[in-house]
Short mmCIF file of C-alpha atoms in Angstrom, two decimals:
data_model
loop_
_atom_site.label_atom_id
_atom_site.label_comp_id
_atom_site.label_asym_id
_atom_site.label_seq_id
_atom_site.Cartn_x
_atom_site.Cartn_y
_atom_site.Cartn_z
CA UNK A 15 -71.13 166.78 70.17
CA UNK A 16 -73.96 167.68 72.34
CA UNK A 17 -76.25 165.52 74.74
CA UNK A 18 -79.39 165.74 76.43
CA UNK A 19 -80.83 164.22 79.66
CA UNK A 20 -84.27 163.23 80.40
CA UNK A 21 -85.04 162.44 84.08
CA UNK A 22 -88.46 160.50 84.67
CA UNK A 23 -90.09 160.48 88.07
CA UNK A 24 -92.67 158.03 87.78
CA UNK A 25 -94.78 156.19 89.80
CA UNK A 26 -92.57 153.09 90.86
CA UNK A 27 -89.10 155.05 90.41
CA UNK A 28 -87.02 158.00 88.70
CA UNK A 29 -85.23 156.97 85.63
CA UNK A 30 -82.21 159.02 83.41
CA UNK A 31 -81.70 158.31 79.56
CA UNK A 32 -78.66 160.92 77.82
CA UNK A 33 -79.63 160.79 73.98
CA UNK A 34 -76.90 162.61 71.50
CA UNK A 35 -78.12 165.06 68.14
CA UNK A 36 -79.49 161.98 66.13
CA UNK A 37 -81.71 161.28 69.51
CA UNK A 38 -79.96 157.82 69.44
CA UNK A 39 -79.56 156.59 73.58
CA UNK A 40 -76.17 156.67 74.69
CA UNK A 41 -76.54 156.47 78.36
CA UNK A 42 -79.18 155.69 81.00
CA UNK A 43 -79.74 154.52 84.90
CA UNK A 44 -82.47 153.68 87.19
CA UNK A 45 -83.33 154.42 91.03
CA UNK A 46 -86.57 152.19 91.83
CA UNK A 47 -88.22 153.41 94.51
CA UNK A 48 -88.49 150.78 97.77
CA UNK A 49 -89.95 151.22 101.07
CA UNK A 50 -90.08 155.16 101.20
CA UNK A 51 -90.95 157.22 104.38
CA UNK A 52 -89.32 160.26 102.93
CA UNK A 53 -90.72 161.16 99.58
CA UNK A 54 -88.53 164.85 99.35
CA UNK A 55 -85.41 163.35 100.63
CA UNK A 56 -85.70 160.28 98.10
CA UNK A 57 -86.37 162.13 95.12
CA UNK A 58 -83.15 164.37 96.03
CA UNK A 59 -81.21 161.17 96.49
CA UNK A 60 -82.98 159.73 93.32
CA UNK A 61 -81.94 162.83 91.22
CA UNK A 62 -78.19 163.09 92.65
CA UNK A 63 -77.78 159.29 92.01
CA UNK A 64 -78.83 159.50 88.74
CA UNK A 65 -76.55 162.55 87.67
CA UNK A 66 -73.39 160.93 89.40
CA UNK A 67 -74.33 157.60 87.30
CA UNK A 68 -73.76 159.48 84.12
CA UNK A 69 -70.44 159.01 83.09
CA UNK A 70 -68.41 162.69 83.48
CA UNK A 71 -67.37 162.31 79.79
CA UNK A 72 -70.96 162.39 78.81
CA UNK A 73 -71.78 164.66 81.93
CA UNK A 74 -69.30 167.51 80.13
CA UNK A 75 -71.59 167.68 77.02
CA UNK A 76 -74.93 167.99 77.77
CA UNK A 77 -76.13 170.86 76.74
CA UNK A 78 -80.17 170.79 77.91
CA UNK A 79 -81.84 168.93 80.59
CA UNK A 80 -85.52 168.35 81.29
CA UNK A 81 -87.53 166.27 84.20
CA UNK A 82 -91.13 165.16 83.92
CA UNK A 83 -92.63 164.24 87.18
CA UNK A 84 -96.04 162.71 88.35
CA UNK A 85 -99.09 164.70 87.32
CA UNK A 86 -100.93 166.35 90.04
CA UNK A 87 -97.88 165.44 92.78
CA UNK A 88 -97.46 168.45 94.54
CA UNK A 89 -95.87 169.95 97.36
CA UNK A 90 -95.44 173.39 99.61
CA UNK A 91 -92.05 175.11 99.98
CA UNK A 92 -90.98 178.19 101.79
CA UNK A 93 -89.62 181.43 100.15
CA UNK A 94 -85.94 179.51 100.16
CA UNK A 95 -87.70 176.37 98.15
CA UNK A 96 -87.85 174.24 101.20
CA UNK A 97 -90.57 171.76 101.50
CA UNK A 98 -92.49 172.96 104.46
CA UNK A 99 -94.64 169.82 104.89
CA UNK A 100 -94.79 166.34 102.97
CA UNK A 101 -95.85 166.44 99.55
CA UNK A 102 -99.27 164.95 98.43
CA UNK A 103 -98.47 162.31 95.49
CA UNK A 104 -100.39 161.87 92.30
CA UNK A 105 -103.21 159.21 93.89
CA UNK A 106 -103.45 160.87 97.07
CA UNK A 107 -107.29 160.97 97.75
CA UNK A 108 -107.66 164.09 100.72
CA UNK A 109 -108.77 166.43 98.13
CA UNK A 110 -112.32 165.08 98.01
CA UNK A 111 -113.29 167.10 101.42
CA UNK A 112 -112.73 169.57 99.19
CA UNK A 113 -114.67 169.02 96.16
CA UNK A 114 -118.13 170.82 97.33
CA UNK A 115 -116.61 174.07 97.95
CA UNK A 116 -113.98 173.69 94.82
CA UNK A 117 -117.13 173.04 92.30
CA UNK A 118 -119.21 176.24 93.81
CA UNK A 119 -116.45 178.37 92.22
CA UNK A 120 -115.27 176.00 89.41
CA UNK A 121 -116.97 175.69 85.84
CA UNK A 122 -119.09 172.52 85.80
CA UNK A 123 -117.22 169.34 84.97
CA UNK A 124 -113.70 171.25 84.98
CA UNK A 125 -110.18 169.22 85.18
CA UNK A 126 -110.02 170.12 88.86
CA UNK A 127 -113.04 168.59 90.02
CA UNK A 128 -111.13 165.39 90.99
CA UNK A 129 -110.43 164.30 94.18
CA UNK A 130 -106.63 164.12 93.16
CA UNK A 131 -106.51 167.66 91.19
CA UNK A 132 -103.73 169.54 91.86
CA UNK A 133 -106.14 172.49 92.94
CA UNK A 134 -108.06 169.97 95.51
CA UNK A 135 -104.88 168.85 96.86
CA UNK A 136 -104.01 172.60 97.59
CA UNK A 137 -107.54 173.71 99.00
CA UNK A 138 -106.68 170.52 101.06
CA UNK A 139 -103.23 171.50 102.27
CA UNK A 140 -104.59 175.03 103.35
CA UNK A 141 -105.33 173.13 106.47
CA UNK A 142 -101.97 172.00 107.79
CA UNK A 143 -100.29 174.24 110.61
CA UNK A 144 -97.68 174.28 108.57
CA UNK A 145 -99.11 176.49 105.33
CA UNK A 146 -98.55 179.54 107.40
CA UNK A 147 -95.28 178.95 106.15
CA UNK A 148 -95.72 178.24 102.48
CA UNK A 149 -94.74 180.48 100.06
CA UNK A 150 -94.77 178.76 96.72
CA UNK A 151 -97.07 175.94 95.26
CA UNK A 152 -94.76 173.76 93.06
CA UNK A 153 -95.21 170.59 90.91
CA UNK A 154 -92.87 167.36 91.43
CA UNK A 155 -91.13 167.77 87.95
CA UNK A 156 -90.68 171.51 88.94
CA UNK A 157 -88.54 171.54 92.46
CA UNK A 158 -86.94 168.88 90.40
CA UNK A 159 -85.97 171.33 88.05
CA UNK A 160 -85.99 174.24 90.73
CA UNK A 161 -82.75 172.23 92.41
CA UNK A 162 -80.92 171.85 89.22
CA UNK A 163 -81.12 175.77 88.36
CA UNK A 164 -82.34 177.48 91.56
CA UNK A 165 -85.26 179.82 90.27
CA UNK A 166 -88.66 179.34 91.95
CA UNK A 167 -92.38 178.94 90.86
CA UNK A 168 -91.78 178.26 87.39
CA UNK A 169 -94.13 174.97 85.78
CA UNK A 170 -94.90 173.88 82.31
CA UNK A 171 -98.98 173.93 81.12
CA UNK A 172 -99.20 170.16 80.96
CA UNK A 173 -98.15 169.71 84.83
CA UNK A 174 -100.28 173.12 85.48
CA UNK A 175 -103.68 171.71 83.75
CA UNK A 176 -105.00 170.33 86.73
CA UNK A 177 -104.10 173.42 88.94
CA UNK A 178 -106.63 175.24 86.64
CA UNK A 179 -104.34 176.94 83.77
CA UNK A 180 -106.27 177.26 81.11
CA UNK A 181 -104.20 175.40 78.20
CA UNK A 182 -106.34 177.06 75.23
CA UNK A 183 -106.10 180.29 76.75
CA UNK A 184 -102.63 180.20 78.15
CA UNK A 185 -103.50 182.07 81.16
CA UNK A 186 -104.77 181.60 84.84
CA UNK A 187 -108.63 181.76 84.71
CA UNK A 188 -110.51 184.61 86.25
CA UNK A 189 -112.45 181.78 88.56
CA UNK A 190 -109.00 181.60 89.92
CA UNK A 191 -107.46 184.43 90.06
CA UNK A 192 -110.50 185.16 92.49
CA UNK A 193 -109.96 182.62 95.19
CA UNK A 194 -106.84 184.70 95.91
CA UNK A 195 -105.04 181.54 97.02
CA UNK A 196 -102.33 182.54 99.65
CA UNK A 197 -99.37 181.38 98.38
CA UNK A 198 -97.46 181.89 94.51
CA UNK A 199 -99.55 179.56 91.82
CA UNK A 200 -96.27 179.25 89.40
CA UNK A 201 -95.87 180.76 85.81
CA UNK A 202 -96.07 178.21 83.42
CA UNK A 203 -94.16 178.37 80.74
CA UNK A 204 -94.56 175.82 77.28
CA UNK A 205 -93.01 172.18 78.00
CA UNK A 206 -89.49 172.15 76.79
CA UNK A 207 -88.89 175.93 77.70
CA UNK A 208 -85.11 176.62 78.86
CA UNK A 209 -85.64 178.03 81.84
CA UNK A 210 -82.21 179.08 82.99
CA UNK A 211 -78.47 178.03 82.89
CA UNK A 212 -77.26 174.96 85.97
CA UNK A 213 -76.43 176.61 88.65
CA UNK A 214 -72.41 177.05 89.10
CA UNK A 215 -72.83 175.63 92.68
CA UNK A 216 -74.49 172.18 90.33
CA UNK A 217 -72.32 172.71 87.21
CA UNK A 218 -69.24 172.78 89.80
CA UNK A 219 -70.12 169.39 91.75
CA UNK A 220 -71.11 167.31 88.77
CA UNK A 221 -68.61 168.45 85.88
CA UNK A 222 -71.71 170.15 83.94
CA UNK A 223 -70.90 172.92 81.24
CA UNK A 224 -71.84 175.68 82.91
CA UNK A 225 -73.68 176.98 79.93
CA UNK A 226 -76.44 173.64 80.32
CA UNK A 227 -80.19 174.70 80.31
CA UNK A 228 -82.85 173.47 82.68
CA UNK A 229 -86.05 173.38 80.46
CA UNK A 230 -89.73 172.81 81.77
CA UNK A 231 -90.77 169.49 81.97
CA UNK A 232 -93.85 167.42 81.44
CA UNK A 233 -95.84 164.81 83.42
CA UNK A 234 -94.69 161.00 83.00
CA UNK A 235 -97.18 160.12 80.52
CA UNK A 236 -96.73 162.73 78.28
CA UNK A 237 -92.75 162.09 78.42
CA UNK A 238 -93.85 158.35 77.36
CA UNK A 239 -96.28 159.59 74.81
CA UNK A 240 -93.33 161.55 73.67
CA UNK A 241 -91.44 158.76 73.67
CA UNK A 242 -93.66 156.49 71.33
CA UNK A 243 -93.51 157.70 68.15
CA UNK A 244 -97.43 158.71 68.34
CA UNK A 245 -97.89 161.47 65.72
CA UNK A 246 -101.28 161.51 63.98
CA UNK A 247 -104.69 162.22 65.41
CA UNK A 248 -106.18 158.28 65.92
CA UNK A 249 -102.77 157.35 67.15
CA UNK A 250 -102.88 156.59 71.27
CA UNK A 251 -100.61 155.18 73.69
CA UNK A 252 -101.33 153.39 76.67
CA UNK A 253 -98.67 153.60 79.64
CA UNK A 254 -98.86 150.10 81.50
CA UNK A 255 -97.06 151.11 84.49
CA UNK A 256 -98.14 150.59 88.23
CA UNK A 257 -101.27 152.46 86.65
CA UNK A 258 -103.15 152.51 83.24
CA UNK A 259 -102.87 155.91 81.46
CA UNK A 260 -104.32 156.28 77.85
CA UNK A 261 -103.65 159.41 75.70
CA UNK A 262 -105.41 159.43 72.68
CA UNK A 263 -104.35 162.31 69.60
CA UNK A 264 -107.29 164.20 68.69
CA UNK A 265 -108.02 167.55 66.69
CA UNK A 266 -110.76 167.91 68.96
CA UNK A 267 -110.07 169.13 72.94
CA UNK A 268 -112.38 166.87 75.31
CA UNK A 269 -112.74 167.61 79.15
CA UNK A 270 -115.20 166.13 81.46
CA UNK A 271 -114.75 165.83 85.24
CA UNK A 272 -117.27 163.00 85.90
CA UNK A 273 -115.18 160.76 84.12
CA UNK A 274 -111.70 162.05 84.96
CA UNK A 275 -111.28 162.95 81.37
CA UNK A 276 -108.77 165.87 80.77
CA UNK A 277 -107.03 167.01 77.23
CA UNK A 278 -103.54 168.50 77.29
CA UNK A 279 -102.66 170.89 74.78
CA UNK A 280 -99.54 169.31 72.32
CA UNK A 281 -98.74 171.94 69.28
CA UNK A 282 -101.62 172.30 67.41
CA UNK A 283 -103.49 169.00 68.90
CA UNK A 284 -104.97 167.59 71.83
CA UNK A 285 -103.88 165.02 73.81
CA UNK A 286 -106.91 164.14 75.56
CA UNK A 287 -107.15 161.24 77.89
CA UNK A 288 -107.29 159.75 81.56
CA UNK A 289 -105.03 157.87 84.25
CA UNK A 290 -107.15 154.58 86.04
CA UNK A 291 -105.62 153.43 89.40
CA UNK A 292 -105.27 150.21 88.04
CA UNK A 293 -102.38 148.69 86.83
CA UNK A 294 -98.94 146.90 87.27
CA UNK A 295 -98.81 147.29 91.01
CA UNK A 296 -102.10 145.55 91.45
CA UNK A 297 -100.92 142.40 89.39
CA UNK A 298 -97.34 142.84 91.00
CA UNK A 299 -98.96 142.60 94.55
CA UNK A 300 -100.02 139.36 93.76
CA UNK A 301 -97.59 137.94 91.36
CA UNK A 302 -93.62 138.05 91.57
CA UNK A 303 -92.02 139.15 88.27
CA UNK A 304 -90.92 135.87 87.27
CA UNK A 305 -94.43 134.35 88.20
CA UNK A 306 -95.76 137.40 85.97
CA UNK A 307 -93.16 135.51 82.69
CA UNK A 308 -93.77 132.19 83.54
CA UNK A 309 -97.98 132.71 84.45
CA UNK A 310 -98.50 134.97 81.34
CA UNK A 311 -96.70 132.32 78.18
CA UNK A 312 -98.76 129.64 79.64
CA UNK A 313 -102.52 131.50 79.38
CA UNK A 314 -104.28 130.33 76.19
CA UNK A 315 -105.48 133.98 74.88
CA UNK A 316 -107.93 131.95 72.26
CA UNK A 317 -110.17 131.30 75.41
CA UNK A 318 -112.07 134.19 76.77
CA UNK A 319 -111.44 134.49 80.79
CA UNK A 320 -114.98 134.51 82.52
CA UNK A 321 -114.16 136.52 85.48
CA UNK A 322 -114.98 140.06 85.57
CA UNK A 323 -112.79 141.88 88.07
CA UNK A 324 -112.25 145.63 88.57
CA UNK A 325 -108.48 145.51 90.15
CA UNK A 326 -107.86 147.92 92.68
CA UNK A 327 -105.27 147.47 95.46
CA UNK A 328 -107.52 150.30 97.72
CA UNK A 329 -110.82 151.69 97.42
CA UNK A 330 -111.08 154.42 94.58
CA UNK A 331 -110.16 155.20 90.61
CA UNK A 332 -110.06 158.20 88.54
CA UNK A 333 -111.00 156.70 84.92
CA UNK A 334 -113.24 155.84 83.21
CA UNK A 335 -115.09 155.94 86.90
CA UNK A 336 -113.80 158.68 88.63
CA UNK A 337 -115.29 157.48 92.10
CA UNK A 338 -112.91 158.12 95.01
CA UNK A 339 -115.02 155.36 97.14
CA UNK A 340 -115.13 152.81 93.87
CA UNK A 341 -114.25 149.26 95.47
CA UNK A 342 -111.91 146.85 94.41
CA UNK A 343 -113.42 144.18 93.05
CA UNK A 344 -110.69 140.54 92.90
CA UNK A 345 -114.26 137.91 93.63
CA UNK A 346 -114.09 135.13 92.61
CA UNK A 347 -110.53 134.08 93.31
CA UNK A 348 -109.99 131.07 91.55
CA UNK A 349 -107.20 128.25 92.99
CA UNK A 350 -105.23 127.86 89.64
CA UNK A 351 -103.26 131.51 89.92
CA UNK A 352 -102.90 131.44 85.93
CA UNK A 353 -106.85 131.22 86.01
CA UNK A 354 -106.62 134.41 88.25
CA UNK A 355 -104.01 136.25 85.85
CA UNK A 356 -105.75 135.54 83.46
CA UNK A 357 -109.07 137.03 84.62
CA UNK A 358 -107.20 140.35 85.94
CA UNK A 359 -105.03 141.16 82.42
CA UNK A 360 -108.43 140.35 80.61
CA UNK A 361 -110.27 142.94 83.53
CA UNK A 362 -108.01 145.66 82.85
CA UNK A 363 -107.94 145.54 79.31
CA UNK A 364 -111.64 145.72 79.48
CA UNK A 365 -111.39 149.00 81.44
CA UNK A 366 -108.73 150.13 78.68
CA UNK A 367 -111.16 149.44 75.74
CA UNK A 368 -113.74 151.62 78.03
CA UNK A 369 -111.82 154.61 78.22
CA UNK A 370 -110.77 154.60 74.55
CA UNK A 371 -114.63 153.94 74.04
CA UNK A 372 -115.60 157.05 76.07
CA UNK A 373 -112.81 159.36 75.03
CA UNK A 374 -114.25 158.92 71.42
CA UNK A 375 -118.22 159.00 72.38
CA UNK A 376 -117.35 162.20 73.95
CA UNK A 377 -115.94 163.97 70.79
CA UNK A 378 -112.18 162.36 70.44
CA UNK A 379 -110.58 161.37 66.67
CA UNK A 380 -111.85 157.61 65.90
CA UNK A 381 -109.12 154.98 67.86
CA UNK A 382 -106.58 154.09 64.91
CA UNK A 383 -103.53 152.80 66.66
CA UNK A 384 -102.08 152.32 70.22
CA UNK A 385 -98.65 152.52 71.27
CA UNK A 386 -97.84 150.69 74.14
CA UNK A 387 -95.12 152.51 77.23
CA UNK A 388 -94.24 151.16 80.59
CA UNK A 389 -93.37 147.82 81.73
CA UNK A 390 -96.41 145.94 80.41
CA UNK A 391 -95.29 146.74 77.06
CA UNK A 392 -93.27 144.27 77.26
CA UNK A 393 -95.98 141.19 78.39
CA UNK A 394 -96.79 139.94 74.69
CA UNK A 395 -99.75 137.65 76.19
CA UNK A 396 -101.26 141.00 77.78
CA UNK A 397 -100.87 142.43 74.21
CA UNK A 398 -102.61 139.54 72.86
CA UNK A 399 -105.83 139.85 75.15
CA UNK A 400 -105.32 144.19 74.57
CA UNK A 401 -105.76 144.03 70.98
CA UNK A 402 -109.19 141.78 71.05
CA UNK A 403 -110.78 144.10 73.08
CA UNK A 404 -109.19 147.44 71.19
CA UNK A 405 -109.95 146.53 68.35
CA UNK A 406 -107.00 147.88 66.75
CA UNK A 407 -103.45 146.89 66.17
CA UNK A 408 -101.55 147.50 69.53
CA UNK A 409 -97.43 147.68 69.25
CA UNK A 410 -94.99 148.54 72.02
CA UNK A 411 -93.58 152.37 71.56
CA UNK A 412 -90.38 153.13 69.52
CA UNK A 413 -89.14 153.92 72.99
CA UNK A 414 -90.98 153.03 75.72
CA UNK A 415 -89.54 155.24 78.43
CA UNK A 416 -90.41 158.59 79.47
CA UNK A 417 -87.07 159.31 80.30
CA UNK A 418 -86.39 159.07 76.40
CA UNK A 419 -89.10 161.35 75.91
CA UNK A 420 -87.78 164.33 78.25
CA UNK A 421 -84.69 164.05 76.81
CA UNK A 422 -86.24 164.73 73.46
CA UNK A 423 -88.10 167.63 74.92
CA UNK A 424 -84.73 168.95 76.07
CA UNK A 425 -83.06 168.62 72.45
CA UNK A 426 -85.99 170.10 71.38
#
């Protein structure tokens, strides 16, 4: 029998799920991420720990692996695939010195008119002493994948989107082409791609087959969308991780850069949608877990909560306001903490409802259903308060990991 591994690199830690032909889970591990100064050395160790926690009987029949990584984290390596400087993560703001000169050469309202767009995020890291010493421009998911089967500058289009490939096109724009950026923009290649056979130096030290394809990846949310069991335009799933990320299936393609809306291209649909810096870490920076149980069966979800937050843990979201200065807004703060919960799950399920809203006022298929991923899927109070201000009936995914869903893109 044959297997396939998914790797997730997500926001708050890299995750491994081995599926077999009927995409039933046989194995999987986790590596939460936890006070890191290193980000290239811990997603190395993450990756490596993950591998060696596969059993070596399941390790000897996988046949395809493929990683999805946070969109938009990117980072600079030399001609040998070396990191030559730290990489930039998903939220990381610096782009937005950028954005003046970007949207003089840009099309008006394009993907990469975001503070946190890949192609900011480059423009940004032109500046560091150390470029001189960049060769290649690579995604998270893909030096991943670059250290499992050794072949540089190769992405998917849904980590590429915000780096400017045009997804309808399937092609580098000319706008692009024309800043003749110094360093190699990767090919991009369809998500789920083999790319090349494990390297025998990899195959060798973990007991792979040597004849196991590395595919392209995706992002994390994608992988989760994957995951869900989504299939019809209407059908949407929310990712409720240490951020909110909707996707919503539509026949229709919708892009606009003043809201940090952006559609990635899946078969012959659109998955069109947007990622808000709020989220799980905000209620997990001022709840424990078990206070987050225990806080969340006691709310009464008849009563409406009165307080109308906007949680942010720092100054800034990309969806539905894309406003890199947007402030956090936890006033009042009432004594009684489940008061409090109460008023942030309500608050972000308000700015949930508004992004669904938008996506559909701006062209998207009519909201029919939404999946829920990530590790508020599991809160059923927080599905409670979700669904009265959707609209529509809410359900955790068939699977609810993005792991899962790479895995299927490998078998695929």
């Amino acid at each position: 029998m044959t297997f396939y591994l998914g790797i997730d690199f997500g926001t708050s830690g890299a995750r491994a799920i081995v599926i077999d032909e009927e995409a039933r889970i046989v194995s999987q591990m986790r590596y939460p991420w936890a006070n890191v100064t290193n980000w290239v050395n811990c997603w190395k160790d993450a990756l490596w720990g993950l591998i060696e926690g596969i059993s070596q009987e399941w390790r000897r029949e996988i046949g395809a692996i493929a990683i999805n990584g946070t969109s938009s984290t990117i980072l600079l390596t030399d001609a040998a695939g070396q990191p030559v400087d730290a990489p930039l993560l998903y939220n990381d703001p610096r782009g937005s010195m950028m954005l003046k000169d970007l949207s003089s050469i840009a099309p008006p309202n394009h993907t990469v008119l975001s503070a946190t767009s890949s192609l900011a995020k480059l423009l940004w890291m032109q500046q560091l002493p150390t470029f001189n010493q960049a060769r290649y421009l690579l995604h998270q998911a893909d030096w991943l994948a670059f250290l499992l089967h050794g072949k540089l500058g190769i992405s998917d289009y849904h980590n590429a989107l915000k780096l400017g490939y045009d997804v309808e096109k399937l092609q580098y724009p000319e706008w692009l082409e024309k800043m003749q950026i110094p360093v190699f923009l990767p090919q991009v290649l369809a998500p789920g791609t083999p790319i090349s056979e494990i390297t025998p130096e990899i195959a060798a030290k973990f007991g792979f087959r040597r004849d196991c394809l590395v595919c392209t990846g995706t992002t994390d949310s994608i992988a989760a969308f994957l995951a869900s069991g989504a299939k019809l335009p209407g059908e949407a799933v929310t990712s409720l991780g240490s951020t909110l990320v909707l996707k919503l299936l539509s026949r229709t393609r919708v892009e606009d850069a003043r809201y940090g809306i952006y559609s990635h291209r899946l078969g012959d649909l659109w998955l069109t949608g947007g990622a808000s810096n709020t989220g799980g870490a905000v209620l997990k920076h001022f709840f424990t877990d078990d206070e987050l149980v225990r806080l969340s069966q006691e709310l009464d979800v008849s009563k409406a909560s009165e307080l109308d937050y906007y949680p942010l843990l720092k100054e800034g979201d990309r969806f539905p306001i894309n406003d890199p200065h947007l402030p956090p807004r936890l006033e009042p703060r009432p004594d009684d903490p489940k008061e409090f919960l109460h008023g942030l799950l309500s608050s972000m399920a308000r700015i949930e409802a508004r992004g669904y809203e938008l996506l559909q006022q701006l062209g998207a298929d009519k909201l029919s259903y939404v999946y829920t991923a990530g590790g508020g899927a599991a809160n059923s109070t927080w599905t409670a308060i979700r669904a009265k201000y959707l609209k529509v009936p809410v359900v955790a995914s068939n699977n609810t990991e993005a792991a899962y869903g790479s895995a299927l893109l490998a078998m695929r």
